[in-house]
Every structure is written in C-alpha cells, then in structure tokens.
Coordinates of C-alpha atoms in Angstrom, one line a residue:
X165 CA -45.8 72.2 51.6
X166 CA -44.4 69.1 49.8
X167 CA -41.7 69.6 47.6
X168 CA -43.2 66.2 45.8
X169 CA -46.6 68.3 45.1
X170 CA -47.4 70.4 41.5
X171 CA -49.0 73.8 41.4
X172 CA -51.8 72.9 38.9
X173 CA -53.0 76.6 38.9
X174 CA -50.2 79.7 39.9
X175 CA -51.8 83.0 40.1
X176 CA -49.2 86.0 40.3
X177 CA -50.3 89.8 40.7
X178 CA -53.7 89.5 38.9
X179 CA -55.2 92.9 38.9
X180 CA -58.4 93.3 36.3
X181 CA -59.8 96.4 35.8
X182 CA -63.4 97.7 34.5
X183 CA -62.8 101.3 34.1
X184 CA -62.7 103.2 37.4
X185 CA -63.3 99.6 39.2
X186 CA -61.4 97.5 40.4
X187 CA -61.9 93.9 40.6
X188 CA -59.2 91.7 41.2
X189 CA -56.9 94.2 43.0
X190 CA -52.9 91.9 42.8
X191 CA -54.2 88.7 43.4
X192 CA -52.0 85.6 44.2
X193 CA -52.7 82.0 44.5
X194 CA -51.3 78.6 44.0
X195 CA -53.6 75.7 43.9
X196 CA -51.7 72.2 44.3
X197 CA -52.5 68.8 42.4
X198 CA -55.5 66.9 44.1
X199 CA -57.1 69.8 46.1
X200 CA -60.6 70.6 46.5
X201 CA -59.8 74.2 46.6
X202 CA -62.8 76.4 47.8
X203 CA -63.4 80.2 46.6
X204 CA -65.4 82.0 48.7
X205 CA -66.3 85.5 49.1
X206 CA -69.2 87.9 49.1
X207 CA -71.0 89.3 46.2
X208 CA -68.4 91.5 44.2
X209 CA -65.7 90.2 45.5
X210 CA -63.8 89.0 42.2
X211 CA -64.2 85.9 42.7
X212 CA -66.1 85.2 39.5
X213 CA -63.7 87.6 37.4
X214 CA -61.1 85.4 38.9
X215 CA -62.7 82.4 37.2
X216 CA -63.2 84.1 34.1
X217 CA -59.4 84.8 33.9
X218 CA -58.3 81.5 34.6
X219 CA -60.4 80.4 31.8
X220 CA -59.2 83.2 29.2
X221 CA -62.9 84.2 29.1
X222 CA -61.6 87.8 30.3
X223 CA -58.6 89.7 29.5
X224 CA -56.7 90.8 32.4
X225 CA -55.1 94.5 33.3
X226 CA -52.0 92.5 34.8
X227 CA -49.8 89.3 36.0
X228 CA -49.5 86.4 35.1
X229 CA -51.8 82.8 34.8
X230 CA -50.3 79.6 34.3
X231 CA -52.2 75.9 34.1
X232 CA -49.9 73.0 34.3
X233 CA -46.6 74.5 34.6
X234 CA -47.7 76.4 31.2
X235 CA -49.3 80.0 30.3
X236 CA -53.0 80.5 29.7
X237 CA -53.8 82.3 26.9
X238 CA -57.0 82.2 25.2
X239 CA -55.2 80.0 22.5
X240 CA -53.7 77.6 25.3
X241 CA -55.7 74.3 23.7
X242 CA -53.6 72.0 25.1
X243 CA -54.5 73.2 28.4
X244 CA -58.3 73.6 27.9
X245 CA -58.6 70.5 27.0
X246 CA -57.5 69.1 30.3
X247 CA -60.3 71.4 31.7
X248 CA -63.8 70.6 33.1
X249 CA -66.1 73.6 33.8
X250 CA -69.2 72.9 35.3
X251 CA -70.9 76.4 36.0
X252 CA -74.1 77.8 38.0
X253 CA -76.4 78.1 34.8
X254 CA -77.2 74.9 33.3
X255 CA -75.6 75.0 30.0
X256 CA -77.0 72.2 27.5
X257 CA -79.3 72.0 24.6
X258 CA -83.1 71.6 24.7
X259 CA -83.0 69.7 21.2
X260 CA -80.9 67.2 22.5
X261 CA -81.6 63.9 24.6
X262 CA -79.4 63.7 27.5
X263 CA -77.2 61.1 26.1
X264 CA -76.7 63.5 23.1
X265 CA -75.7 66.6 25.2
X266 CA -73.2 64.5 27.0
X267 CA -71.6 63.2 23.4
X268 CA -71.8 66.7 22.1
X269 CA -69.5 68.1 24.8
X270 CA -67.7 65.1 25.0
X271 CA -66.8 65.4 21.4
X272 CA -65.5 69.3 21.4
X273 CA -62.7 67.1 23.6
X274 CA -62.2 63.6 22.4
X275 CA -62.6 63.3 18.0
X276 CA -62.4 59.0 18.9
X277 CA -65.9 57.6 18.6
X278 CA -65.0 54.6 20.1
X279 CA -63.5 56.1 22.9
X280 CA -65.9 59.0 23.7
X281 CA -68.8 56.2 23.8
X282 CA -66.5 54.4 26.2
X283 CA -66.4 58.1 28.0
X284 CA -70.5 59.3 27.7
X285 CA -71.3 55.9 29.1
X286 CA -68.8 56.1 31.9
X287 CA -70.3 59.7 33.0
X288 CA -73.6 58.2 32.7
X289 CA -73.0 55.7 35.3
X290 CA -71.2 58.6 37.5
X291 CA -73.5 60.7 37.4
X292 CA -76.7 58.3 38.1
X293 CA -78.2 58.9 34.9
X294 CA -78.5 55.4 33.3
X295 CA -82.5 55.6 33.2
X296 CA -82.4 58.8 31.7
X297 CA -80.5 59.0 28.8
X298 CA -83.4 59.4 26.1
X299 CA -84.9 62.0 27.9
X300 CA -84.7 65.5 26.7
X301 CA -83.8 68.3 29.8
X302 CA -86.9 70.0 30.0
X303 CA -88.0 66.5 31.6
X304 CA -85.6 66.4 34.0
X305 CA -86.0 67.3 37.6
X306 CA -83.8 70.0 38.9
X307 CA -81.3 68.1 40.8
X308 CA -80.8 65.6 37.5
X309 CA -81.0 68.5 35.3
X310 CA -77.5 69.5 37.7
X311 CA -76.2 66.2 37.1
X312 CA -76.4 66.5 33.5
X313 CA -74.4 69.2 33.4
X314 CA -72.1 67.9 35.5
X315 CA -71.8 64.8 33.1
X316 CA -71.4 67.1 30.0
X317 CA -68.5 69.1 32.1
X318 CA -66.0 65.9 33.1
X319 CA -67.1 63.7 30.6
X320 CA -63.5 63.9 28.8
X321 CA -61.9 63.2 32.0
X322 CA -60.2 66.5 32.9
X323 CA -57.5 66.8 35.4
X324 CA -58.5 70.5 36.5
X325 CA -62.7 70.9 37.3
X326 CA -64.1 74.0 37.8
X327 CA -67.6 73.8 39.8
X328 CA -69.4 77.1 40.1
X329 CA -72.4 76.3 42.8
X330 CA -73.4 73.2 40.9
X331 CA -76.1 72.8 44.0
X332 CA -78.1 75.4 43.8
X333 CA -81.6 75.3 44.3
X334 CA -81.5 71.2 44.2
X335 CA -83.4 68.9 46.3
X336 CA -81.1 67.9 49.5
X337 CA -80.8 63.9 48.2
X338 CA -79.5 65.2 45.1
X339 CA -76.8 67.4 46.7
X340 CA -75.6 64.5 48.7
X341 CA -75.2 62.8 44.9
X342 CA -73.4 65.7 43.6
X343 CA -71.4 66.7 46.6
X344 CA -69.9 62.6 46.4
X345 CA -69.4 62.8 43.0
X346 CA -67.2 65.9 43.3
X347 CA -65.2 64.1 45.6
X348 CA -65.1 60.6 43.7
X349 CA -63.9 62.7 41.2
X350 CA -61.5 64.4 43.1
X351 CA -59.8 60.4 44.6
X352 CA -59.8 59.7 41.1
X353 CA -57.5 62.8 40.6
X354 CA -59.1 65.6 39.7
X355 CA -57.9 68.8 40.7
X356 CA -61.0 70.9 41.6
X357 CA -61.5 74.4 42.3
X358 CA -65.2 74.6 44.1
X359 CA -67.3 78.1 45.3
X360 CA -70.5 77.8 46.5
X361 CA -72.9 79.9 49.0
X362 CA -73.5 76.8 51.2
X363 CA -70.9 77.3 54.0
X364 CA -71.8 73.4 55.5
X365 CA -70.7 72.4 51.6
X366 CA -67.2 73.9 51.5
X367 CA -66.3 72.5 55.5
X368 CA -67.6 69.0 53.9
X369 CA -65.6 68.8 50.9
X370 CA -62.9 71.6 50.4
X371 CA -59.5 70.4 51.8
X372 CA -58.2 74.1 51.3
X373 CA -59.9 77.4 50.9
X374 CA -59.6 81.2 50.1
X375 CA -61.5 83.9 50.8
X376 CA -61.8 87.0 48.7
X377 CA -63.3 90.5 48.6
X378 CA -62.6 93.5 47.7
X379 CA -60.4 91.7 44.9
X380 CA -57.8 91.0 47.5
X381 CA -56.8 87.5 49.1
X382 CA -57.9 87.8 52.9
X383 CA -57.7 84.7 54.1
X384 CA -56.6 81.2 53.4
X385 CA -55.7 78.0 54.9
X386 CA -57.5 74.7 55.6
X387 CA -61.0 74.6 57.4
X388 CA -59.4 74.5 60.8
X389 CA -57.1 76.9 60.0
X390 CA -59.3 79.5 59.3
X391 CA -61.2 78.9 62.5
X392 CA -58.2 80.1 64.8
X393 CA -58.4 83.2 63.2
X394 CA -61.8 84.3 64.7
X395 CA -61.6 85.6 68.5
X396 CA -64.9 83.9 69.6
X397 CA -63.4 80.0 70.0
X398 CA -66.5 79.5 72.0
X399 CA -69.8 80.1 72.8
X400 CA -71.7 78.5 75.5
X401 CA -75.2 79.0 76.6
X402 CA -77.0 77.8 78.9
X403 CA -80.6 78.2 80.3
X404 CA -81.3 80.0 83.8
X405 CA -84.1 80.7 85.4
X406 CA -82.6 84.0 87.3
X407 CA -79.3 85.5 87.4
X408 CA -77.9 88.7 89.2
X409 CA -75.5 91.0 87.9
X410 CA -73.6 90.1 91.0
X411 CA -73.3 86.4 89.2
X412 CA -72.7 87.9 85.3
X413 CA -69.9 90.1 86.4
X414 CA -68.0 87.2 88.3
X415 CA -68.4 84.9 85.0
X416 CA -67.5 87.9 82.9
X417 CA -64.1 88.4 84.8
X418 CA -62.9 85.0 84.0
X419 CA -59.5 85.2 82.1
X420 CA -60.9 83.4 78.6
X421 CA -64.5 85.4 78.7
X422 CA -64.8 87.7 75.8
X423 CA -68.7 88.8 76.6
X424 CA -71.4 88.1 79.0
X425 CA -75.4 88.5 78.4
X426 CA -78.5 87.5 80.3
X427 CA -82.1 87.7 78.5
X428 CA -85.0 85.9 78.5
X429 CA -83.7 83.2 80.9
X430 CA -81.0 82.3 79.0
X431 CA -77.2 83.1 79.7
X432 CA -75.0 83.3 76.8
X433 CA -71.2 83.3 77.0
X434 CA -68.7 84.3 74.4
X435 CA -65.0 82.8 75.3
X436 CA -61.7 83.0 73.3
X437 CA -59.2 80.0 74.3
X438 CA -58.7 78.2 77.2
X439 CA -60.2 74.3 77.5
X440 CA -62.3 74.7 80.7
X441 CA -64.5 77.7 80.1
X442 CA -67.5 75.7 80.8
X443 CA -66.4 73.9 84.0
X444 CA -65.4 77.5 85.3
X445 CA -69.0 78.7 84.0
X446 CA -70.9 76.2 85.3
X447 CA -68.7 75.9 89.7
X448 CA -69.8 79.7 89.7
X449 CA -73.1 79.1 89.1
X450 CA -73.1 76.0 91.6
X451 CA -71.4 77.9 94.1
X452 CA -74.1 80.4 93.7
X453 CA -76.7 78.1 94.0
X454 CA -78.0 78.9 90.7
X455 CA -80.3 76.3 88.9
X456 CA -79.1 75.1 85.6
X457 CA -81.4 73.6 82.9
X458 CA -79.8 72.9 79.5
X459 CA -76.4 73.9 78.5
X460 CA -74.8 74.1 75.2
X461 CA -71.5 74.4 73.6
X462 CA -70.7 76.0 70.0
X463 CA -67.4 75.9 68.5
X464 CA -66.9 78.5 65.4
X465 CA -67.9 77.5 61.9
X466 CA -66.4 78.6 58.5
X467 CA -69.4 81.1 58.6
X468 CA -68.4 82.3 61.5
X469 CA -64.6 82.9 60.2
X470 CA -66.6 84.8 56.9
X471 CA -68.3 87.2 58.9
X472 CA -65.6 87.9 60.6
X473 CA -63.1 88.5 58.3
X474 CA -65.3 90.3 55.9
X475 CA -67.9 91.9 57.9
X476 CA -70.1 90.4 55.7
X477 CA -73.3 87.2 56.1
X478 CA -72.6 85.2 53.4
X479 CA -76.3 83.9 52.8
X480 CA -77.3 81.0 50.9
X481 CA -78.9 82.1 47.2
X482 CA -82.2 80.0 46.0

C-alpha cells in the first residue's frame, strides 16, 4: 500500500450484537481515498449492519469507527456532511417536483442559495435529468426514478458515497447510466463504498472488494486477486460425439486436471493451473482419433470465487 494514500474509512474490531445474534462478529477494514470499494456477501451476512454503523444509524457492542482520520459518532456533523448515501429504497418525496427533491436534500447540506442552485443544476446535468425537472416521481420511469435519488444523494458533493444496489430492478440502458456515473464520480474523487447482487457490476466498477458473512471478513483483495483463491482456474469443455473411459481416465491423470465428466456428448474439464491444459486436452483426443466439434474455455468469475468461499449462490434480487 502507498504510504502517500489516506484511510477514508478505518474499521477496528466491530462486533454488533442483537441479543443472542451476532452480526458483525470483530470486523476490520480500511478503505483508502479514491476506491470503489465493493461489499459483498450473502443475505445476513452483516453487511447491511455494517453500513448502518458506519453511518451512526446503529449503536455498536464494540470497536472503534473512524471517517476522515476522525471518530464517528452520531453527533460527528462535520463528517456527515462530507457523506453521500444513496440506498436501495428510493427515498424522495411524492409532493415534490424532481428539481425540488434534489434542492431539499441539497439544502440539509449547503444553507448558500446561490451555491446549492449552482449544485442541483450541476446533479441535474450528471444525472441526465435536464428534461425532467418539473416532473413529480410518481412519473418517472424506474431507472430515472434511480437517478433521482442518486442526484438527491451527491448533490452536495461528498467525498465519501455510499451506494446500496442503486440498480436494482432498472432497465439495462439505465444501469449503464448509473454504473458511469458512479465512476465519473469516483475520477472526480469520490471515495465510494458500493454492494450490489449483480456480480458482472462489482468486476466492472469495484477496484477493491470484501466479502463478508457470518459477520466476519473472509476475503479481500482486488478482482483478480480473489480469483486465485478458487481451485478451479479453468474449465474447458468441449463437444464429442463418443468418448471411452479408456480416453477420460488418460485426460483425468494430467498433472493440472482437477475433474473429468462425459454426458450428453459433451466433455467437461475442470483444471487448476498450468497454461497448456487445453493443448494437452485436445493431442489426447487427436491421438485417439476422437472427433472434436466446438471447444470452450472459462476462466473463473467473482461469482465463482463467492461460491466458493461462502458456499453460497449469490443470486441477483428483482
């Protein structure tokens, strides 16, 4: 890590318990300055206890929170007000035009009229909303409904954004338009801490991620990282008319294959390391005159490093 680079967020031995349960079980984390930090984990994980700590929404059982070098208490308004939270549930008034909700919020932040209409028409323009602004929400669609809560979150131009699966249940063009804002807002130098069920969104965006359950930390590292974690660094199948076991148990004895399978014309290899598992794959099968139709090649994904490490399918909510 540079020396040069601030911990925005420090997390040291958070435990929170509700009774008998516990849900953030000793807990610690550093997020650095201009991260897109992804939170993953299953449901009941702590993962949205966490986030309710590090707002001061939730008392904690112990350790220790601090924002920008300072501690967060629920009284800590100099830090809150370099905060942006942008959460799953929309959050803005029916009675209000969109240009009105994004003032309103923008004012709990900035008292300067002249500079928060400087601000609301600067999150306008972000967020795509400029023929919009005199409509009231419950004429939105639902991927500009998202945006406008996204506008009413960063409005004030916080340093430290909080987005709690601000895609959900959005049309795919609008994702794209959220997903770049998140990152525009993240070169303009926004720290952001992002969860989200979408496993392709977090490999697209997150330069850094951690995965929780069972309260605890059990994984963390950039997107790459994580991937060397899972045995399976390979899986390779490809379509064949016929095979005998003769053939499977010669590929299956290669020094990098993890598991061989043959159904329904289709062999399917599972390798771990090694950079010429197919070429070996494929000169057995030629020297066995076997005929060969389509082959395939998948490297692990982030989803594939989930399951693993949890035991757990993290599926995609709607």
């Amino acid at each position: 890590m540079d020396n040069n680079v601030k911990t925005v967020v420090k997390i040291s031995g958070l435990v929170k318990h509700y009774g008998e349960l516990t849900a953030v079980d000793h807990l610690n984390m550093d997020i650095r300055e201009g991260e897109v930090y992804g939170l993953l984990g299953p449901n009941g994980s702590g993962k949205t206890t966490t986030i309710h700590c590090l707002l001061s929404l939730l008392s904690y059982t112990e350790g220790e929170i601090t924002i920008f070098g300072k501690k967060m208490t629920p009284k800590s308004y100099d830090i809150k007000q370099n905060i942006g939270v942008v959460m799953q549930n929309v959050a803005v008034f029916d009675q209000l035009t969109v240009y009105e909700n994004i003032d309103f919020f923008c004012s709990m932040y900035v008292k300067d009229r002249k500079k928060r209409k400087e601000l609301v028409r600067e999150a306008i323009e972000f967020t795509g909303l400029e023929d919009f602004v005199k409509f009231y929400p419950k004429k939105l669609s639902g991927g500009l409904l998202r945006r406008l809560n996204i506008a009413c979150g960063i409005a004030h131009k916080p340093r430290l954004i909080f987005f709690d699966e601000p895609t959900v249940a959005v049309d795919p063009q609008s994702r794209n338009k959220i997903l770049e804002g998140i990152q525009s807002l993240n070169k303009n130098g926004s720290t952001i801490i992002y969860t989200s069920h979408y496993m392709e969104e977090v490999e697209q965006i997150c330069t850094r991620i951690a995965i929780l359950d069972g309260g605890r930390k059990i994984a963390e590292g950039a997107t790459e990282e994580l991937k060397r974690i899972v045995k399976v660094t390979e899986t390779i199948e490809i379509e064949v008319p016929a095979l005998d076991d003769k053939v499977l148990s010669r590929i299956k004895a290669l020094e990098h294959v993890l598991s061989a399978k043959y159904a329904s014309h289709a062999l399917e290899v599972c390798c771990s390391g090694g950079s010429h598992n197919l070429m070996s794959i494929l000169e057995i099968l030629k020297g066995e005159n076997v005929p060969v139709g389509q082959v395939y090649s998948k490297l692990p994904t982030l989803n594939d490093v989930f399951l693993e490490v949890t035991g757990k399918q993290l599926r995609d909510k709607e």
